[in-house]
PDB file of C-alpha atoms in Angstrom:
ATOM      1  CA  LYS J   1       0.131  -0.162  -0.125  1.00 70.00           C
ATOM      2  CA  PRO J   2       1.442   3.698  -1.015  1.00 84.00           C
ATOM      3  CA  CYS J   3       2.380   6.073   1.807  1.00 95.00           C
ATOM      4  CA  ALA J   4       0.103   8.935   2.600  1.00 97.00           C
ATOM      5  CA  ASN J   5       1.092  12.164   1.310  1.00 97.00           C
ATOM      6  CA  ALA J   6       3.512  14.044   3.789  1.00 97.00           C
ATOM      7  CA  SER J   7       3.690  11.142   6.368  1.00 98.00           C
ATOM      8  CA  VAL J   8       7.580  10.141   5.997  1.00 98.00           C
ATOM      9  CA  ASP J   9      10.093  11.968   7.558  1.00 98.00           C
ATOM     10  CA  LEU J  10      13.004  10.426   6.260  1.00 98.00           C
ATOM     11  CA  VAL J  11      13.744   8.684   2.756  1.00 98.00           C
ATOM     12  CA  THR J  12      16.721   6.778   2.578  1.00 98.00           C
ATOM     13  CA  ASP J  13      18.156   5.846  -0.713  1.00 98.00           C
ATOM     14  CA  ILE J  14      21.534   4.016  -1.255  1.00 98.00           C
ATOM     15  CA  PHE J  15      22.068   3.215  -4.954  1.00 96.00           C
ATOM     16  CA  VAL J  16      18.544   2.938  -5.844  1.00 96.00           C
ATOM     17  CA  TYR J  17      17.890   6.238  -7.822  1.00 97.00           C
ATOM     18  CA  LYS J  18      21.026   5.340  -9.697  1.00 96.00           C
ATOM     19  CA  HIS J  19      19.157   2.637 -11.124  1.00 94.00           C
ATOM     20  CA  GLN J  20      16.327   4.615 -12.666  1.00 93.00           C
ATOM     21  CA  THR J  21      17.934   4.830 -15.984  1.00 91.00           C
ATOM     22  CA  SER J  22      15.405   6.934 -17.861  1.00 89.00           C
ATOM     23  CA  ALA J  23      14.929  10.728 -17.372  1.00 90.00           C
ATOM     24  CA  ASP J  24      10.891   9.915 -16.918  1.00 93.00           C
ATOM     25  CA  GLN J  25      11.590   7.062 -14.607  1.00 93.00           C
ATOM     26  CA  ARG J  26      13.876   9.522 -12.373  1.00 95.00           C
ATOM     27  CA  LYS J  27      11.363  12.318 -12.839  1.00 96.00           C
ATOM     28  CA  ARG J  28       8.314  10.107 -11.165  1.00 97.00           C
ATOM     29  CA  TYR J  29      10.771   8.690  -8.445  1.00 97.00           C
ATOM     30  CA  ARG J  30      11.872  11.910  -7.347  1.00 98.00           C
ATOM     31  CA  GLY J  31       7.802  13.412  -7.515  1.00 98.00           C
ATOM     32  CA  GLU J  32       6.844  10.409  -5.457  1.00 97.00           C
ATOM     33  CA  VAL J  33       9.708  10.964  -2.844  1.00 98.00           C
ATOM     34  CA  LYS J  34       8.524  14.456  -2.741  1.00 98.00           C
ATOM     35  CA  ARG J  35       4.939  13.181  -2.174  1.00 98.00           C
ATOM     36  CA  VAL J  36       5.631  11.242   0.813  1.00 98.00           C
ATOM     37  CA  LEU J  37       7.971  13.518   2.689  1.00 98.00           C
ATOM     38  CA  THR J  38       6.679  15.933   5.368  1.00 98.00           C
ATOM     39  CA  LYS J  39       7.507  19.611   5.051  1.00 97.00           C
ATOM     40  CA  ASP J  40      10.742  19.287   7.456  1.00 98.00           C
ATOM     41  CA  GLY J  41      11.562  15.614   5.698  1.00 98.00           C
ATOM     42  CA  ARG J  42      14.651  14.596   4.234  1.00 98.00           C
ATOM     43  CA  LEU J  43      16.179  12.374   1.619  1.00 98.00           C
ATOM     44  CA  LEU J  44      19.279  10.733   2.122  1.00 98.00           C
ATOM     45  CA  LEU J  45      20.457   9.857  -1.320  1.00 98.00           C
ATOM     46  CA  SER J  46      23.957   8.197  -1.999  1.00 98.00           C
ATOM     47  CA  LEU J  47      25.375   6.861  -5.311  1.00 97.00           C
ATOM     48  CA  ALA J  48      28.281   6.004  -7.532  1.00 96.00           C
ATOM     49  CA  GLU J  49      29.800   9.233  -8.810  1.00 95.00           C
ATOM     50  CA  VAL J  50      31.174   9.768 -12.555  1.00 94.00           C
ATOM     51  CA  ALA J  51      34.491   9.187 -11.521  1.00 95.00           C
ATOM     52  CA  ASP J  52      33.753   5.651  -9.993  1.00 97.00           C
ATOM     53  CA  GLY J  53      36.813   3.432 -10.601  1.00 97.00           C
ATOM     54  CA  TYR J  54      34.249   0.123 -11.413  1.00 97.00           C
ATOM     55  CA  TYR J  55      31.446   1.992 -12.805  1.00 96.00           C
ATOM     56  CA  SER J  56      33.129   4.913 -15.267  1.00 95.00           C
ATOM     57  CA  ALA J  57      34.593   1.901 -16.823  1.00 96.00           C
ATOM     58  CA  CYS J  58      31.219  -0.002 -18.083  1.00 96.00           C
ATOM     59  CA  PRO J  59      30.085   0.163 -21.513  1.00 95.00           C
ATOM     60  CA  PRO J  60      27.120   2.983 -22.324  1.00 92.00           C
ATOM     61  CA  LEU J  61      23.894   1.367 -21.728  1.00 89.00           C
ATOM     62  CA  GLN J  62      22.004   1.448 -25.257  1.00 84.00           C
ATOM     63  CA  GLY J  63      18.178   2.354 -26.190  1.00 74.00           C
ATOM     64  CA  SER J  64      15.767   5.172 -25.941  1.00 57.00           C
ATOM     65  CA  GLY J  65      15.816   7.115 -23.112  1.00 62.00           C
ATOM     66  CA  HIS J  66      19.004   7.252 -22.190  1.00 60.00           C
ATOM     67  CA  GLU J  67      20.245  10.338 -24.569  1.00 56.00           C
ATOM     68  CA  GLY J  68      22.014  13.050 -22.772  1.00 57.00           C
ATOM     69  CA  SER J  69      23.031  10.822 -19.740  1.00 70.00           C
ATOM     70  CA  ARG J  70      25.720   8.964 -18.563  1.00 89.00           C
ATOM     71  CA  ALA J  71      23.509   5.957 -18.528  1.00 92.00           C
ATOM     72  CA  ILE J  72      25.810   2.695 -18.316  1.00 95.00           C
ATOM     73  CA  VAL J  73      25.326  -0.962 -18.033  1.00 95.00           C
ATOM     74  CA  ASP J  74      27.039  -3.281 -15.375  1.00 96.00           C
ATOM     75  CA  PRO J  75      27.934  -6.240 -17.911  1.00 96.00           C
ATOM     76  CA  VAL J  76      28.868  -8.323 -14.994  1.00 97.00           C
ATOM     77  CA  VAL J  77      24.936  -8.365 -13.783  1.00 97.00           C
ATOM     78  CA  ASN J  78      23.364  -6.643 -16.955  1.00 96.00           C
ATOM     79  CA  ILE J  79      21.760  -3.621 -14.569  1.00 95.00           C
ATOM     80  CA  GLY J  80      21.718  -0.204 -15.774  1.00 94.00           C
ATOM     81  CA  SER J  81      22.775   2.860 -13.795  1.00 95.00           C
ATOM     82  CA  VAL J  82      23.033   6.435 -14.463  1.00 95.00           C
ATOM     83  CA  LEU J  83      26.297   7.957 -13.080  1.00 95.00           C
ATOM     84  CA  PHE J  84      26.395  11.623 -11.899  1.00 95.00           C
ATOM     85  CA  SER J  85      28.616  14.871 -11.002  1.00 95.00           C
ATOM     86  CA  LEU J  86      27.285  16.806  -7.770  1.00 96.00           C
ATOM     87  CA  ASP J  87      26.517  19.673 -10.266  1.00 96.00           C
ATOM     88  CA  GLU J  88      24.384  17.358 -12.420  1.00 94.00           C
ATOM     89  CA  LEU J  89      22.512  15.816  -9.740  1.00 96.00           C
ATOM     90  CA  ILE J  90      21.882  19.243  -8.152  1.00 97.00           C
ATOM     91  CA  ASN J  91      20.558  20.124 -11.448  1.00 96.00           C
ATOM     92  CA  GLU J  92      18.397  17.377 -11.823  1.00 95.00           C
ATOM     93  CA  MET J  93      17.061  17.364  -8.126  1.00 97.00           C
ATOM     94  CA  SER J  94      16.468  21.156  -8.637  1.00 97.00           C
ATOM     95  CA  ASP J  95      12.645  20.616  -9.680  1.00 97.00           C
ATOM     96  CA  ASN J  96      11.619  19.395  -6.302  1.00 98.00           C
ATOM     97  CA  PHE J  97      14.442  19.608  -3.824  1.00 98.00           C
ATOM     98  CA  ALA J  98      17.038  21.702  -2.119  1.00 98.00           C
ATOM     99  CA  LEU J  99      20.650  20.458  -1.593  1.00 98.00           C
ATOM    100  CA  GLU J 100      21.561  20.673   2.099  1.00 98.00           C
ATOM    101  CA  MET J 101      24.722  18.738   2.330  1.00 98.00           C
ATOM    102  CA  SER J 102      26.907  16.694   0.129  1.00 98.00           C
ATOM    103  CA  TRP J 103      30.100  14.723   1.004  1.00 98.00           C
ATOM    104  CA  HIS J 104      32.480  12.652  -1.274  1.00 96.00           C
ATOM    105  CA  LYS J 105      33.942   9.113  -0.345  1.00 97.00           C
ATOM    106  CA  ILE J 106      36.985   7.917  -1.963  1.00 98.00           C
ATOM    107  CA  LYS J 107      38.157   4.494  -0.920  1.00 97.00           C
ATOM    108  CA  SER J 108      39.735   1.274  -2.433  1.00 98.00           C
ATOM    109  CA  GLY J 109      36.879  -1.330  -2.667  1.00 96.00           C
ATOM    110  CA  GLN J 110      35.761  -4.505  -4.038  1.00 96.00           C
ATOM    111  CA  MET J 111      33.242  -5.069  -7.132  1.00 95.00           C
ATOM    112  CA  HIS J 112      32.569  -8.282  -8.843  1.00 96.00           C
ATOM    113  CA  GLY J 113      36.174  -9.631  -7.764  1.00 96.00           C
ATOM    114  CA  GLY J 114      38.283  -7.045  -8.482  1.00 97.00           C
ATOM    115  CA  THR J 115      39.513  -3.960  -6.494  1.00 98.00           C
ATOM    116  CA  TYR J 116      38.637  -0.336  -7.930  1.00 98.00           C
ATOM    117  CA  GLU J 117      38.828   3.136  -6.384  1.00 98.00           C
ATOM    118  CA  ARG J 118      35.221   3.840  -5.731  1.00 97.00           C
ATOM    119  CA  HIS J 119      33.904   7.215  -5.806  1.00 97.00           C
ATOM    120  CA  THR J 120      30.778   7.633  -3.578  1.00 97.00           C
ATOM    121  CA  LEU J 121      28.351  10.857  -3.506  1.00 97.00           C
ATOM    122  CA  ALA J 122      26.362  11.079  -0.600  1.00 98.00           C
ATOM    123  CA  THR J 123      23.507  13.985  -0.116  1.00 98.00           C
ATOM    124  CA  ILE J 124      20.976  15.042   1.913  1.00 98.00           C
ATOM    125  CA  TRP J 125      17.742  16.842   0.208  1.00 98.00           C
ATOM    126  CA  ARG J 126      15.001  18.888   1.546  1.00 98.00           C
ATOM    127  CA  PRO J 127      11.652  19.558  -0.281  1.00 98.00           C
ATOM    128  CA  LYS J 128      11.123  22.710  -2.083  1.00 97.00           C
TER     129      LYS J 128
END
């Protein structure tokens, strides 16, 4: 059952938003998160950055709806993702949200049996 309007204080999204590979999907997602958040609610959004050592080397995602984005496909699991810089994410989220805080984490990490320099962007947003 869907959440009621303005009924959630915190939405936590860890590597989910990036799998919405079309701009329309992401727009609907942002609208739904804004709908359920209280006026003082927050969205914690964490995703891989464009400089991520694993994802940045993945091939482009083919097909309609991905033009103009950094849509890639993880060849090991065949799952699409979109990679953002902080500025790109701020621009995209600006229809519904204002950025309150961001931080970058750069750390060596494992992915599909290899070691890569992982670049993660974490952000906190308030609804407009």
